[in-house]
Coordinates of C-alpha atoms and ligand atoms in Angstrom, one line a residue:
X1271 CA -8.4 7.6 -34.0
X1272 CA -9.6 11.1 -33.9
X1273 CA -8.0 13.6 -35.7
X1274 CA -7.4 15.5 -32.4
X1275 CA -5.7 12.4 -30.9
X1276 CA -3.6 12.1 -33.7
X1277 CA -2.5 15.7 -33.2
X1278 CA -1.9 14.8 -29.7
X1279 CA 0.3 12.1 -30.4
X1280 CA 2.4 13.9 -32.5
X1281 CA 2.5 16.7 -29.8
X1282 CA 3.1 14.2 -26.6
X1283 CA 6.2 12.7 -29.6
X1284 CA 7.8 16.4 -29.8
X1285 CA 7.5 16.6 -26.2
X1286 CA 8.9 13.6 -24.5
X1287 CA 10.6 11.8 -27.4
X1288 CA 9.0 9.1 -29.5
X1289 CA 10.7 6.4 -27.8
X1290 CA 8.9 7.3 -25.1
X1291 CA 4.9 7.7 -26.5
X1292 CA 3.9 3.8 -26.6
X1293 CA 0.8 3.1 -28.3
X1294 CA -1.2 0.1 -30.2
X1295 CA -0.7 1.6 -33.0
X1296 CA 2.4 -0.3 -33.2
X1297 CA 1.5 -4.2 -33.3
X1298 CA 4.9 -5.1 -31.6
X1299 CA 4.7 -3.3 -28.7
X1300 CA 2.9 -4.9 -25.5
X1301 CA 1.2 -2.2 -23.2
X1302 CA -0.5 -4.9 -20.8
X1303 CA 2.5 -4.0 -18.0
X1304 CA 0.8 -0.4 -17.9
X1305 CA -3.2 -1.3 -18.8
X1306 CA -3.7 -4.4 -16.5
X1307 CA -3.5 -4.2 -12.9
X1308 CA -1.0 -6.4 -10.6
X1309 CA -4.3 -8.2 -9.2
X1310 CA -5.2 -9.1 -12.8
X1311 CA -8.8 -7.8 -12.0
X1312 CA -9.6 -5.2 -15.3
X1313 CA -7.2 -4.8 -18.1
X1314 CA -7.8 -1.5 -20.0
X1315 CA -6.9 0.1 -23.1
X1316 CA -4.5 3.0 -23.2
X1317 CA -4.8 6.0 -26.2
X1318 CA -0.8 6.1 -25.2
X1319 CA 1.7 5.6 -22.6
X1320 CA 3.8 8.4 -21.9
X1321 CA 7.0 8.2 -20.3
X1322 CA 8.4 12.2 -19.3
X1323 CA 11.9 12.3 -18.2
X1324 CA 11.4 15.6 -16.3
X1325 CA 9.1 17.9 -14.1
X1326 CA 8.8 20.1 -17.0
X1327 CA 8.0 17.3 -19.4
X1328 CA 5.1 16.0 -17.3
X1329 CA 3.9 19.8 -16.9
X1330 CA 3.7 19.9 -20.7
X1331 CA 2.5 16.7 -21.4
X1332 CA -0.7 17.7 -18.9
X1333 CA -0.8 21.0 -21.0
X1334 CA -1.6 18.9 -24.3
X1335 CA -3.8 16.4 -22.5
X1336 CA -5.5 19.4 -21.1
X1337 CA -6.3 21.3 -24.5
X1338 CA -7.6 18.2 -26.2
X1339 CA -9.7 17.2 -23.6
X1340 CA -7.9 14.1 -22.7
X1341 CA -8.0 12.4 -19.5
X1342 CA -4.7 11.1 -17.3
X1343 CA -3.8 8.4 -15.4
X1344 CA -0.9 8.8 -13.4
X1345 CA 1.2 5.6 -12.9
X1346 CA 4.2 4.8 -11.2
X1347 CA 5.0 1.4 -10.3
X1348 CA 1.9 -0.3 -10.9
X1349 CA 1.6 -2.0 -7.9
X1350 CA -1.7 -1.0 -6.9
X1351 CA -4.5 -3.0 -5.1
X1352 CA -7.7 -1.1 -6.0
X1353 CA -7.4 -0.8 -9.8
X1354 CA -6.3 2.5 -9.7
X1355 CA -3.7 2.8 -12.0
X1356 CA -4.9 1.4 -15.0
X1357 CA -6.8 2.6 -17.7
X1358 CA -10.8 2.3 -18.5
X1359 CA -11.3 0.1 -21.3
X1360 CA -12.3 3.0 -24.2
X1361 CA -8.9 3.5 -25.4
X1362 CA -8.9 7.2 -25.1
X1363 CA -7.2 7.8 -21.9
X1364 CA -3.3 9.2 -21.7
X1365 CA -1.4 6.5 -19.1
X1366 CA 1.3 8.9 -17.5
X1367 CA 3.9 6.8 -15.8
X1368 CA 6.4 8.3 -13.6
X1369 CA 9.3 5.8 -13.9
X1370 CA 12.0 7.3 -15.7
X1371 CA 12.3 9.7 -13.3
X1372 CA 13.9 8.0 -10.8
X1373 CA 16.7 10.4 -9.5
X1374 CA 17.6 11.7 -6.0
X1375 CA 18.0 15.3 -5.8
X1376 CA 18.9 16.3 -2.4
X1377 CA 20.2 14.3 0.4
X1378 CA 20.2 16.7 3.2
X1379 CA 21.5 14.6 6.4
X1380 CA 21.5 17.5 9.0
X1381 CA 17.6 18.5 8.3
X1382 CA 16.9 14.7 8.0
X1383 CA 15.5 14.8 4.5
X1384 CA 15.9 13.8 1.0
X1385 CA 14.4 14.8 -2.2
X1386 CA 13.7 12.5 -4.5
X1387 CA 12.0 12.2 -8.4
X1388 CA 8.3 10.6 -7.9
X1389 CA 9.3 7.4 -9.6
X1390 CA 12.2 6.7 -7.9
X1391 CA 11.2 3.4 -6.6
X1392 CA 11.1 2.9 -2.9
X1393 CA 13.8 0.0 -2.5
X1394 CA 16.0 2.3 -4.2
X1395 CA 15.2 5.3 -1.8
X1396 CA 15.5 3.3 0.9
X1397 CA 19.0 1.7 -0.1
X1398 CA 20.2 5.3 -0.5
X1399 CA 19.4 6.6 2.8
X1400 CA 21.1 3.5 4.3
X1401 CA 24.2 3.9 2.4
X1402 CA 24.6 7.3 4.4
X1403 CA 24.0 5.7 7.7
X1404 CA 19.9 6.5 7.3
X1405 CA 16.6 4.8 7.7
X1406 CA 13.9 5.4 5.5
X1407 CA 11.0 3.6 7.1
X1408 CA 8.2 3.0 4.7
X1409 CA 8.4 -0.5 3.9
X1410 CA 5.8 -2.9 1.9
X1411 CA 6.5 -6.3 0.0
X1412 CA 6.3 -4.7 -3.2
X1413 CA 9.1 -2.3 -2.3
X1414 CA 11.0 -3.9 -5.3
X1415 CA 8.8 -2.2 -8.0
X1416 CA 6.5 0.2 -6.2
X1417 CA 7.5 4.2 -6.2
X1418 CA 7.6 7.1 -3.8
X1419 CA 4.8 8.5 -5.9
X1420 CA 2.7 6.0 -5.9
X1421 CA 3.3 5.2 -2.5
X1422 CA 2.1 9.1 -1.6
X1423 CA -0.9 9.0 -4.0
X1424 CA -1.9 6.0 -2.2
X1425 CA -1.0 7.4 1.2
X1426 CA 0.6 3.9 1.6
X1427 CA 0.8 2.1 4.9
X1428 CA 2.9 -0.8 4.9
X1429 CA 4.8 -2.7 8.3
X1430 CA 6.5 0.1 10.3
X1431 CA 3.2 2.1 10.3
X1432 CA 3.3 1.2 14.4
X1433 CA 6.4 4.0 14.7
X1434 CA 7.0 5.8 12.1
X1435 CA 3.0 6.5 10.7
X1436 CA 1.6 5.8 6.7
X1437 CA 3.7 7.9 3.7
X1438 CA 1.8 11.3 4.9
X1439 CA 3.4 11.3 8.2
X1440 CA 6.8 11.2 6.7
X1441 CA 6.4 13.7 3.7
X1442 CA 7.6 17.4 4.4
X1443 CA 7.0 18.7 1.0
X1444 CA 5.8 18.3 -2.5
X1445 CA 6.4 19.6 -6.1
X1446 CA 2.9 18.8 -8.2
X1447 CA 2.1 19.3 -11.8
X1448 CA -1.5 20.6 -11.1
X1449 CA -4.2 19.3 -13.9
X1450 CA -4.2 22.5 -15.9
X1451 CA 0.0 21.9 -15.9
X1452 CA 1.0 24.5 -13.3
X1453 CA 4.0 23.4 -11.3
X1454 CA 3.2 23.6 -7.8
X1455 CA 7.1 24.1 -5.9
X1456 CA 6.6 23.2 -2.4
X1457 CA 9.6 21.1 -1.8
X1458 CA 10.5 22.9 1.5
X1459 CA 11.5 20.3 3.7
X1460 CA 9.9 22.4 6.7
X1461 CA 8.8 21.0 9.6
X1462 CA 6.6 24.2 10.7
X1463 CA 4.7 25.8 8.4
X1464 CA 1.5 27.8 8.9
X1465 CA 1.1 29.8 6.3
X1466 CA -2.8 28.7 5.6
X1467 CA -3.9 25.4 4.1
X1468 CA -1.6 22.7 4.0
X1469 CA -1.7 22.2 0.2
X1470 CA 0.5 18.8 0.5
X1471 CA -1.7 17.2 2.4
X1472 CA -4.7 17.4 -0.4
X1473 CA -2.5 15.9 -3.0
X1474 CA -0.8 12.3 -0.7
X1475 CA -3.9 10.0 -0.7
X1476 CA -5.9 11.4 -3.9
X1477 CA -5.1 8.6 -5.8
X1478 CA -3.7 10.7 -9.0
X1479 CA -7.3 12.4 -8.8
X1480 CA -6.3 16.1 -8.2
X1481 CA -3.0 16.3 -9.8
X1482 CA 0.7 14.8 -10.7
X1483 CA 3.2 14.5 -8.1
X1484 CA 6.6 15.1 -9.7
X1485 CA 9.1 14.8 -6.8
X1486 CA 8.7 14.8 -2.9
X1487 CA 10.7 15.6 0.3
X1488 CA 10.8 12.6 2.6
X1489 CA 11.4 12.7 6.5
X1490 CA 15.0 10.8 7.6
X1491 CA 15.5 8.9 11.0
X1492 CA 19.0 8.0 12.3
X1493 CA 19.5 3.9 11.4
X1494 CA 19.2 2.0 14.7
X1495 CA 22.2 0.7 16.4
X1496 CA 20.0 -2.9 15.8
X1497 CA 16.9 -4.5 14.5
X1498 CA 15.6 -7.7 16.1
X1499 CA 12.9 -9.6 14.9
X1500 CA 10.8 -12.4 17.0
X1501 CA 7.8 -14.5 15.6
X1502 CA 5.5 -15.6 18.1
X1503 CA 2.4 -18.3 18.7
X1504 CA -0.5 -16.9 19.7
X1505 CA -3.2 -19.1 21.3
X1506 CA -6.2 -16.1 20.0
X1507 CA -6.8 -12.7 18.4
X1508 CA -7.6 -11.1 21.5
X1509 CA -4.0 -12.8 23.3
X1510 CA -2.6 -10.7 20.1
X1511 CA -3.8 -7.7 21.2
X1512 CA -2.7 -8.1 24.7
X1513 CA 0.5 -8.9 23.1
X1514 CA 0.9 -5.9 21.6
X1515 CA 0.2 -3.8 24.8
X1516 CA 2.5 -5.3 26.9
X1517 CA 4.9 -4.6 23.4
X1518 CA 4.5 -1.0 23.8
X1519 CA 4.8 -0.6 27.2
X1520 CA 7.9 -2.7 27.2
X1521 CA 9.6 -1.7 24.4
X1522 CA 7.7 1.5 23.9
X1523 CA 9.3 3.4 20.9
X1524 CA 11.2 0.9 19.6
X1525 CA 8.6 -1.6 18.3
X1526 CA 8.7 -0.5 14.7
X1527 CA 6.6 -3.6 14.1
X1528 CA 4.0 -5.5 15.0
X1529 CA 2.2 -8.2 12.3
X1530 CA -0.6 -10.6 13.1
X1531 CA -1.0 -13.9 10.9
X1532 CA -3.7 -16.4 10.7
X1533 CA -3.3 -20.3 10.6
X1534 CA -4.8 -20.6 7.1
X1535 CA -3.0 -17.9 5.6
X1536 CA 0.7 -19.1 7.0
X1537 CA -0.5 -22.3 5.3
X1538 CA -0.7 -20.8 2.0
X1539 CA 2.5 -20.0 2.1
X1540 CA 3.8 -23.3 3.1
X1541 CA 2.3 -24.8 0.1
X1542 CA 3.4 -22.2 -2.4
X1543 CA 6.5 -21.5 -0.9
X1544 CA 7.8 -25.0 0.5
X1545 CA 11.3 -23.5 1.0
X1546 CA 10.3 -21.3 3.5
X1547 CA 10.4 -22.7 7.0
X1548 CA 7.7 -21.1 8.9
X1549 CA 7.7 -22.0 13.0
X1550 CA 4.8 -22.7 14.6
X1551 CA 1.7 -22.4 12.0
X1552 CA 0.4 -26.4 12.7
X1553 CA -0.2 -25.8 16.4
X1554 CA -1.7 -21.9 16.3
X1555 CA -4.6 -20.0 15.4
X1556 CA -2.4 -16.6 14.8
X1557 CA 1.5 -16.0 14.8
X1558 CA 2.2 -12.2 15.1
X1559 CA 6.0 -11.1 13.6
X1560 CA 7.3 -8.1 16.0
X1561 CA 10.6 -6.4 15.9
X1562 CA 12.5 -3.8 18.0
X1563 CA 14.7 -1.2 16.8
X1564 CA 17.1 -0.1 19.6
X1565 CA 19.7 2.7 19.8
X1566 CA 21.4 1.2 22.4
X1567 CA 22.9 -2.2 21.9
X1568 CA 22.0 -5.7 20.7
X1569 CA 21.7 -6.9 23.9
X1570 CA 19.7 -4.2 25.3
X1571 CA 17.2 -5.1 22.5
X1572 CA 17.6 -8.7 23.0
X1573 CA 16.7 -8.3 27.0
X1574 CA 14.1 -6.6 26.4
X1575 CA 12.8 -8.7 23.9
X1576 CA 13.1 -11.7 26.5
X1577 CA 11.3 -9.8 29.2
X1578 CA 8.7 -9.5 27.0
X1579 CA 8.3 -12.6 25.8
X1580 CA 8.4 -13.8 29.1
X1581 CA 6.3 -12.3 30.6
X1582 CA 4.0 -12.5 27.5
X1583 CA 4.2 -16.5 28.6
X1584 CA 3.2 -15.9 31.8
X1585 CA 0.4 -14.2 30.9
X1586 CA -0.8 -17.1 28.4
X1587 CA -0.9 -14.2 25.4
X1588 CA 2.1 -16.3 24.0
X1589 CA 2.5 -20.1 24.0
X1590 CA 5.9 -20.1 21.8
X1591 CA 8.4 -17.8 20.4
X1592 CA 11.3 -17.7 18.6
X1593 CA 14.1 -14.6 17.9
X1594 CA 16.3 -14.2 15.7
X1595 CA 19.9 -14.5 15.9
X1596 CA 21.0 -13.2 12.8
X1597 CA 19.9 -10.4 10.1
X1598 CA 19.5 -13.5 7.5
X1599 CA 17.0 -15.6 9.8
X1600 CA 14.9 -12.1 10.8
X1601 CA 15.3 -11.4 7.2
X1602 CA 13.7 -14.9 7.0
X1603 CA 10.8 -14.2 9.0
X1604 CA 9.9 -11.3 7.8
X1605 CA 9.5 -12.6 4.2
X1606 CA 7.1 -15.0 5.8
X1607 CA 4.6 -12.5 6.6
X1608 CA 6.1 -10.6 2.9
X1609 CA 5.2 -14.0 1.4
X1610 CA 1.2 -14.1 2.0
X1611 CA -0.2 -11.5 -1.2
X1612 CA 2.0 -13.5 -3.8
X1613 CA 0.8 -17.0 -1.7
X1614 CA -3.0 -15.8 -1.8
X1615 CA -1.9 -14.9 -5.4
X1616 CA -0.5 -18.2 -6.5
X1617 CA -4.0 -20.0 -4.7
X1618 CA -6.0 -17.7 -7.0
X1619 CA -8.7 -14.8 -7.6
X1620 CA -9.7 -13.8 -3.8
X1621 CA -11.6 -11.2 -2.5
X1622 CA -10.0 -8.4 -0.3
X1623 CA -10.9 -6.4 2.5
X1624 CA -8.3 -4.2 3.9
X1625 CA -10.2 -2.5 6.7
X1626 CA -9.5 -0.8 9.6
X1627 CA -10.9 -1.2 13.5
X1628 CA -9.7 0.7 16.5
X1629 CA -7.1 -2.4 18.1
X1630 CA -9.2 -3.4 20.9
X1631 CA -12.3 -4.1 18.8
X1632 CA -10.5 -6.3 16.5
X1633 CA -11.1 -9.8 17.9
X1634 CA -14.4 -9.3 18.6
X1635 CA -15.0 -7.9 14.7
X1636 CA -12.9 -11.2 13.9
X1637 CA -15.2 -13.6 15.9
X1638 CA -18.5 -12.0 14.8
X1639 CA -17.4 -11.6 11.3
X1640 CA -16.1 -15.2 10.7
X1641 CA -19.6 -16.2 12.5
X1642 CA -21.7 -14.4 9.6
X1643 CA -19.8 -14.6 6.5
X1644 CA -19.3 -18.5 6.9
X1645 CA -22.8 -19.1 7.7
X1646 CA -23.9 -16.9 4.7
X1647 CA -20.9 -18.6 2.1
X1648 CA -20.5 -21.7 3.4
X1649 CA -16.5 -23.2 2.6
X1650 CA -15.3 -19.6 2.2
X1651 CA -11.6 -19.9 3.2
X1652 CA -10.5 -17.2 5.9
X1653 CA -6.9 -15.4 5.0
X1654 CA -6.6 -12.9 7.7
X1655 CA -3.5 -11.4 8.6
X1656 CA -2.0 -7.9 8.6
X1657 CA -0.7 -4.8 10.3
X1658 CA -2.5 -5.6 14.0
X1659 CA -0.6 -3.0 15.4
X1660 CA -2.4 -0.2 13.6
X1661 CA -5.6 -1.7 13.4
X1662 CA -5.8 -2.6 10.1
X1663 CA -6.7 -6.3 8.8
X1664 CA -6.6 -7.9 5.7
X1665 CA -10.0 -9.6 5.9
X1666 CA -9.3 -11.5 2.9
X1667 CA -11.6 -14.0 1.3
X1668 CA -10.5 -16.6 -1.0
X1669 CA -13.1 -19.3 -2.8
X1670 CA -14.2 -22.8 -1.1
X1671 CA -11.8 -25.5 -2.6
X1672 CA -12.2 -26.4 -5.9
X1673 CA -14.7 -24.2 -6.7
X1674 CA -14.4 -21.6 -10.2
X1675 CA -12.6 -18.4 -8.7
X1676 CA -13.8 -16.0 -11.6
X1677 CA -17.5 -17.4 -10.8
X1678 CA -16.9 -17.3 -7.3
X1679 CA -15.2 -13.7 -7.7
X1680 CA -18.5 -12.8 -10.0
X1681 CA -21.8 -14.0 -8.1
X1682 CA -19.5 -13.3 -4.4
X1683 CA -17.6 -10.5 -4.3
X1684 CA -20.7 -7.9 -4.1
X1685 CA -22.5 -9.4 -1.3
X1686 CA -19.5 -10.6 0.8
X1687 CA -18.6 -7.1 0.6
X1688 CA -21.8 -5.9 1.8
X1689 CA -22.2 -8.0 4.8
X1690 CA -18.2 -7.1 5.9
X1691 CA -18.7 -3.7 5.1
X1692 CA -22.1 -3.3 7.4
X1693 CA -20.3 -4.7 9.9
X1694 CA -17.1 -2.8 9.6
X1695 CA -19.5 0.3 9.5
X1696 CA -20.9 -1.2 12.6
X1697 CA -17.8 -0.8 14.2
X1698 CA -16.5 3.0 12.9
X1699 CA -14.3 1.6 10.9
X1700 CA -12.7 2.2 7.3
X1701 CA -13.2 0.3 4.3
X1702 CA -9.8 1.3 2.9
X1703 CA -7.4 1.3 5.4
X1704 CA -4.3 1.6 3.4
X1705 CA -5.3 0.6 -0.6
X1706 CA -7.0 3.5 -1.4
X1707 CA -10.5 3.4 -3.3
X1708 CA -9.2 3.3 -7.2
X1709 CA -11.9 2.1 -9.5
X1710 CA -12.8 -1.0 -7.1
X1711 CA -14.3 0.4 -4.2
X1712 CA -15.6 3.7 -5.8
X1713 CA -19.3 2.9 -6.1
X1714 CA -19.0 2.4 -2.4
X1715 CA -18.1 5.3 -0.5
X1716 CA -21.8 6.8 -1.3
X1717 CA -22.6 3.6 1.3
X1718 CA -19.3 4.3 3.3
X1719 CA -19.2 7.8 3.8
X1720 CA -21.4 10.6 5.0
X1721 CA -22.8 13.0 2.6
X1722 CA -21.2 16.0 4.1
X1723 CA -17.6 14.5 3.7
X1724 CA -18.4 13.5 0.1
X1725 CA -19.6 17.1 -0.7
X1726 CA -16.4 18.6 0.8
X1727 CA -14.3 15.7 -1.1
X1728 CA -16.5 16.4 -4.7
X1729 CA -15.6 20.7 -3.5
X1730 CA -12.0 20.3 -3.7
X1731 CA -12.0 17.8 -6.9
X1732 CA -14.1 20.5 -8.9
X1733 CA -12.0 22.5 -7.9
X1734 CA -8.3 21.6 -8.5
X1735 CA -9.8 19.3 -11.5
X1736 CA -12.8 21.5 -13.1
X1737 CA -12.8 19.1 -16.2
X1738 CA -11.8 16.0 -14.4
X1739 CA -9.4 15.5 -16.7
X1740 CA -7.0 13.5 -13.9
X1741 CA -7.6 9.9 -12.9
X1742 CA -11.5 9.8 -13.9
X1743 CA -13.6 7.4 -11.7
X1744 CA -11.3 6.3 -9.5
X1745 CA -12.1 7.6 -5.9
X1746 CA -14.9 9.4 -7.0
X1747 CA -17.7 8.1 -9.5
Ligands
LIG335 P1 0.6 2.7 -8.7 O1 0.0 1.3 -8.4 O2 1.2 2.9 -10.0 O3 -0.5 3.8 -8.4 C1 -1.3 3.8 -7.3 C2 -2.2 5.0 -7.3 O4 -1.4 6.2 -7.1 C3 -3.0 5.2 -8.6 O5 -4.2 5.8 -8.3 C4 -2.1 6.2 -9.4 O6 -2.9 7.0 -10.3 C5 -1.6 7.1 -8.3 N1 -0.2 7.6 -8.6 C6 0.9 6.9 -8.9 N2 1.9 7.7 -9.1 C7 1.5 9.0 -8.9 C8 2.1 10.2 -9.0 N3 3.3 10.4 -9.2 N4 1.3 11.3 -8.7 C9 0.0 11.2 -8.4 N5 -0.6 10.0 -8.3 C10 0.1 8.9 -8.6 N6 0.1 -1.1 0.1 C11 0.1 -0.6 1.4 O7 -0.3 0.4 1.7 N7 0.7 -1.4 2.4 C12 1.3 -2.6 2.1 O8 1.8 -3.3 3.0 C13 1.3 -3.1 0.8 N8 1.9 -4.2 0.4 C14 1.8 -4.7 -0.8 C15 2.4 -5.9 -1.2 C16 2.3 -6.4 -2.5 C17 2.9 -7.7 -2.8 C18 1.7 -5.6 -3.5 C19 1.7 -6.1 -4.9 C20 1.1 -4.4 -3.2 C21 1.2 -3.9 -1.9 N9 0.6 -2.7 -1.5 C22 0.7 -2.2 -0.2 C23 -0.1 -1.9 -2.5 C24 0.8 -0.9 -3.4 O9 2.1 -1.4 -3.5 C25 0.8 0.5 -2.8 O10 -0.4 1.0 -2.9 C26 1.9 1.4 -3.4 O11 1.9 2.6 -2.7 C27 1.6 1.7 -4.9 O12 2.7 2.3 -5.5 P2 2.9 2.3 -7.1 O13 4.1 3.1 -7.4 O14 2.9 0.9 -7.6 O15 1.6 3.0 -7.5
LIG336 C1 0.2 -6.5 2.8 O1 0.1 -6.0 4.0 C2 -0.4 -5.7 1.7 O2 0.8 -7.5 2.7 C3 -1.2 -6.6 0.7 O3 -1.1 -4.6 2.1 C4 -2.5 -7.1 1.4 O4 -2.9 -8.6 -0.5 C5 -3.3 -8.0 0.5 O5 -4.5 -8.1 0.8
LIG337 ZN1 -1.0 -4.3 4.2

């Protein structure tokens, strides 16, 4: 260790308590939680994990980082899918992590906001808000260990995307240790405000590249009278997406979701998950999940459900369907669709593509896709499903049967990529719909993105970062 990192050490110690300074230089203590990433793809090596316990702690701990030259990687829950969060292997960088600061400031029910620390996780949040008769709508599977500021450095996306838009849409302000360790206040909680750029917006999505967020106010919506969840069979793709229309037009603002599910991937969890009971998988190509919040009544949400589904029958989009009659069965059938990232886990090493397609396109990207990448990696086992409703897929990959995942993850994962990616591009679509870019995809945007947009994106990083001290090579390489 350098004698400068030692003098940082001792600095970070002063500042946030030595309790809260982890290192390696103590054999006992075990760091991989913060250096390897939840899809066990890279596992780095951290000069330090430091946990602050305030705004000003993080501000000062950025300060010190700053003067020796240190770099930062902002953490919260660790939950990430792009190797973002994580540490490069040289054992110099400063892991940052957000999660003692956890606290709820400011619950402010006639504006419809709350205030909340960046690590509060989101579970938590959105327990809160319901306790005082709100809904706080962002909602992924990982909801039990991912924070609010992760899920705004991500821009995250998650299952009620359909209504209520990703994290940016429901962020009002932000407060931001910037990475020479200014605090940036702009926790305002207005819903107008012109006064030049929208600094916020910079910061949600950067992936902790341009600075620390330190606390956020979030966007409130009244909790619906009810909730209803159905799970449908689907005979195709394209009788999805016809669902779905005939979902908004019927039910217009109150489906809050809409999840598509392929056969192969509903079987995954059957065989890692035997408990759950999942309807229909054996006799469909695709199950979609779909749920309707209503302000009205039970059974106004229940009618409308069965007109729906009725007339989605007639129509031939559905061939079966099944509602819920109680909170604990569409609790059920949600954590079916919850259930498929921890069942592709369990299988093993796979290869993801969370990409993005305007709706209509989809099943005609599906058919032409499947077409190509099985021809070119014959056995390659299809796990589609995702979030049909705003156009984004997980196009997931995972290896033939019985085959060496690492290898297969090795000598693969580079030109599957390429030949989904081409076509994606082929299509206007995105090659991070809701992940991010993190470390995994970064050598790819030069492929991905025009050269103007990257300029404009390397502008704002010199910029707000002139000694990219903050997040190195993730987004940007
Ligand atoms: P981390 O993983 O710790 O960090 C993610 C990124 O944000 C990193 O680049 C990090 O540097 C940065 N960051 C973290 N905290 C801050 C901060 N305070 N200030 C600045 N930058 C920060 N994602 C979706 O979008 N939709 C889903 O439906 C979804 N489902 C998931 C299901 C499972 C089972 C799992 C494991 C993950 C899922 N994810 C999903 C991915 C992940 O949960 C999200 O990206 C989430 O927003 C990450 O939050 P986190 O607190 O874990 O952030
Ligand atoms: C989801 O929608 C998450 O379940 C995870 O975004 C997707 O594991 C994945 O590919
Ligand atoms: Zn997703």
């Amino acid at each position: 260790m350098s004698p400068t990192q030692t003098q940082l050490l001792e600095t970070l110690r002063r500042t946030v308590g030595a309790a809260n300074v982890l290192t390696h230089e103590d054999p006992t203590t075990d760091l991989t939680a913060w250096e390897l990433d939840w899809r066990r793809r890279e596992r780095g090596r951290a000069l330090a994990v430091v946990r602050p316990g305030n705004t000003q702690e993080v501000a000062d701990v950025v300060k010190a980082c700053a003067a020796a030259g240190t770099s930062i990687v902002p953490q919260g829950g660790n939950t990430g899918m792009v190797v973002g969060s994580t540490p490069n292997d040289s054992g110099t960088q400063v892991v940052l992590s957000l999660t003692r600061m956890n606290k709820v400031r400011k619950l402010d029910p006639g504006n419809l906001t709350i205030t909340v620390d960046a690590g509060c996780v989101l579970q938590n949040l959105q327990e809160v808000c319901e306790k005082e008769g709100f809904l706080f709508p962002l909602s992924l599977a990982s909801e039990g260990s991912c924070t609010i500021g992760g899920n705004l450095g991500t821009n995250a996306g998650g299952t009620q995307v359909v209504r209520f838009g990703n994290t940016r849409e429901l962020c009002l302000g932000l407060e931001v240790v910037t990475a020479s360790g200014e605090i940036w206040s702009g926790l305002t909680g207005l819903r107008k405000d012109n006064t030049g750029y929208d600094l916020r917006h910079l910061f949600i999505g950067s992936e902790g590249t341009l600075g620390v967020i330190t606390a956020a106010t979030m966007k409130l919506y009244p909790m619906p009278v009810t909730q209803l969840t159905a799970f449908a069979a689907v005979p195709s793709l394209q009788a999805a997406v016809e669902l779905l229309g005939l979902a908004h037009k019927t039910i217009s603002s109150g489906l809050t979701g809409f999840e598509v599910m392929g056969q192969f991937a509903l079987s995954l969890v059957v065989k890692h998950f035997p408990q759950q009971r999942v309807p229909f998988w054996q006799d469909s190509p695709y199950c979609v999940v779909l749920e309707n919040s209503d302000n009205e009544s039970e059974e106004h949400a229940r009618a409308q459900f069965e007109r729906l589904l009725e007339a989605a029958m007639e129509m031939g989009c559905v061939t079966d369907a099944v509602v819920a009659e109680s909170v604990a069965q569409a609790k059920a059938l949600w954590h079916i669709r919850e259930s498929i990232p921890l069942a592709q886990a369990q299988e093993g090493l796979n290869i993801k593509h969370d990409i993005s397609i305007n709706v209509s396109r989809i099943p005609e990207f599906v058919d032409l896709c499947n077409g190509k990448l099985l021809q070119a990696f014959p056995g390659a086992r299809l796990v589609t499903y995702g979030h049909l409703g705003d156009g984004n897929l997980h196009y997931n990959v995972q290896a033939p049967e019985g085959q060496d995942q690492e290898k297969f993850l090795v000598e693969q994962e580079g030109p599957m990529n390429a030949l989904v990616y081409d076509i994606v591009d082929a299509f206007n679509g995105s090659i991070s719909a809701e992940h991010g870019i993190g470390s995994l995809k970064a050598d790819k945007l030069a492929h991905h993105k025009s050269p103007v947009a990257l300029g404009l994106m390397r502008a704002i990083k010199t910029a707000l970062d002139p000694h990219n001290l903050m997040n190195p090579g993730k987004v940007l390489t």
